[in-house]
Amino acid sequence: MHIPDGFVPPSVSIAGYAITGGVTWYSLRQISRERNPQEKIPKASLLTAAFFVASLIHIPIPPTSIHLVLNGIMGAILGYYAFPAIAIGLFFQAALFQHGGLSTLGINAVVMGIPALLAYHLFQLRDPALRVLPHRFSTQQQKRWTKILAFGAGAGALGLSAIIFTVVIITNLSPDIDAQTERNAIYLSLIGYGIQAVLEGIFTVMLISFIEKVKPELLK
Amino acid sequence: MNKQIWLLPLLAITTLMWSEKVLAHASHVQYRQTQAVEIEASYDDGTPMANAQVIVYAPDDPATPWLKGTTDSEGKFIFVPDASIPGNWDVTVRQAGHGNIVNIPWGEENAASDTASGSSADAGYTPLQKVVMAAVGVWGFVGTALFFSRHKPQN
């Protein structure tokens, strides 16, 4: 889902950088409002490492193979730290492995980072104070609710990333290529992204359940 | 008997036409050896990019496609650059928003029998190099985590 160099016109690259700059500024402002902004940096740094490596590990799903993006998990666990963390992870992927590109770093951060922030807000709904219907949940119900939200965060973030990616690519098709063939290939790849979204959702549920059992304070 | 004689000229005409047709089918095949460029496109996990769109741009006009095509089932595509246009030929391979651009130097010196090969930047690393690079990157992140989680000195 990384857009390589030279696939979008310069105006789109610049717009991507502008949006990324704005969202990074907003995220950093939210982070600096915390009581101890440095407290979550180790957590953010370790998840950035996982994000950085995840794109190199291929999971074969016929006819092709996918790699986990983990942006939903990053959003759910890191909150506003997720956006700068994803931007940094993408920079290293582009610089070391040409996965994505430096000119498209901004647009890639938008594709993967903004869904992460939305996943964060979705996952926050597990807080009883934010529930739409404020009736009391039993512990069992609360656990199930957390799992549903974790799945929604993981699968939703990836699905949204796939949609933004598809829209950016389709609206910027180079006139030189056969647009119909390319569009069909993209629509076909959406099926793959759908499977990947379910996988990411399941993985997010597993990880969140594990953390909740072992070290619940990480989710605070 | 009469009927058969009547048929004779017809037979002659058809025979004539037939031989004429054979003449028209005579063909001429020439060959000469030339140098071609073979592109092999694959995803970074090694699966070939089958049926991906290939666009070739000549050095003298990098804005308009010089040749368009698609890769075969093994991700391969072969084309013969125009020897009279030396310079860097750009080849774009893309499929479903994925792809890459490769730069092929082509000039008079290539007319000799030497074979050159190259690749887009990322394929140049061996798996071991990739693992080391990933490990170094991860260690950087872990180090950052350790730095910020160190215990504050009590004073």
Coordinates of C-alpha atoms in Angstrom, one line a residue, chain A residues 1 4-7 38 41-42 45-46 48-49 52-53 56 58 65 88 92 96-99 165 169 173 175-178 181-182 185-186 189 193, chain B residues 44-45 47 53 55 57 63-65 68 92-101 121-122 125 130 133-134 137-138 140-142 144-145 148-149 152:
Chain A
M1 CA 0.0 0.0 0.0
P4 CA 6.3 4.7 -4.9
D5 CA 8.1 7.7 -6.2
G6 CA 6.9 9.0 -9.5
F7 CA 3.4 7.6 -9.4
Q38 CA 8.0 11.4 27.4
I41 CA 7.9 7.3 24.0
P42 CA 9.4 3.8 24.7
S45 CA 9.3 3.5 19.7
L46 CA 8.9 -0.2 20.1
T48 CA 7.5 1.9 15.4
A49 CA 10.0 -0.9 15.2
F52 CA 9.0 -0.9 10.3
V53 CA 9.7 -4.6 10.2
L56 CA 9.2 -6.9 5.3
H58 CA 5.3 -11.5 3.8
S65 CA 1.1 -12.4 -0.4
I88 CA 9.0 7.9 11.1
F92 CA 12.9 4.4 7.3
L96 CA 16.4 1.7 3.6
F97 CA 14.2 -0.5 1.4
Q98 CA 12.7 1.8 -1.2
H99 CA 9.3 0.7 0.2
F165 CA -4.8 4.5 -1.3
I169 CA -4.1 6.0 -7.2
L173 CA -3.6 7.5 -13.1
P175 CA -2.6 9.1 -19.1
D176 CA 0.1 6.9 -20.6
I177 CA -1.2 3.7 -19.0
D178 CA -4.2 1.7 -19.9
T181 CA -6.7 -2.5 -17.1
E182 CA -5.1 -0.7 -14.2
A185 CA -6.3 -4.7 -11.3
I186 CA -6.9 -2.2 -8.5
S189 CA -6.6 -6.0 -5.2
Y193 CA -7.1 -5.8 1.1
Chain B
D44 CA 9.6 -7.8 -3.2
D45 CA 8.6 -11.2 -2.0
T47 CA 6.4 -13.4 -7.0
Q53 CA 1.6 -2.8 -17.7
I55 CA 5.7 1.6 -20.6
Y57 CA 10.1 6.0 -22.7
A63 CA 7.1 12.5 -21.7
T64 CA 5.5 10.4 -24.4
P65 CA 5.5 6.6 -24.3
K68 CA 3.5 0.0 -24.3
T92 CA 7.9 1.9 -15.9
V93 CA 6.2 -1.3 -14.7
R94 CA 3.0 -1.0 -12.7
Q95 CA 0.1 -3.0 -11.5
A96 CA -2.7 -2.1 -9.1
G97 CA -0.8 1.0 -7.8
H98 CA 2.4 -1.0 -7.3
G99 CA 5.4 -0.9 -9.5
N100 CA 8.7 0.8 -10.2
I101 CA 10.8 2.7 -12.7
A121 CA 17.3 0.1 -6.4
D122 CA 15.7 -2.2 -3.9
Y125 CA 20.2 -6.1 -1.8
K130 CA 18.1 -6.7 4.2
M133 CA 19.5 -3.4 7.7
A134 CA 16.2 -4.3 9.4
G137 CA 16.8 -0.1 12.2
V138 CA 15.0 -2.1 14.9
G140 CA 17.7 2.1 16.7
F141 CA 14.0 2.0 17.8
V142 CA 14.7 -0.3 20.7
T144 CA 15.3 4.9 21.7
A145 CA 12.8 3.0 23.8
F148 CA 13.4 7.1 27.3
S149 CA 12.5 4.3 29.8
K152 CA 15.7 8.8 36.5

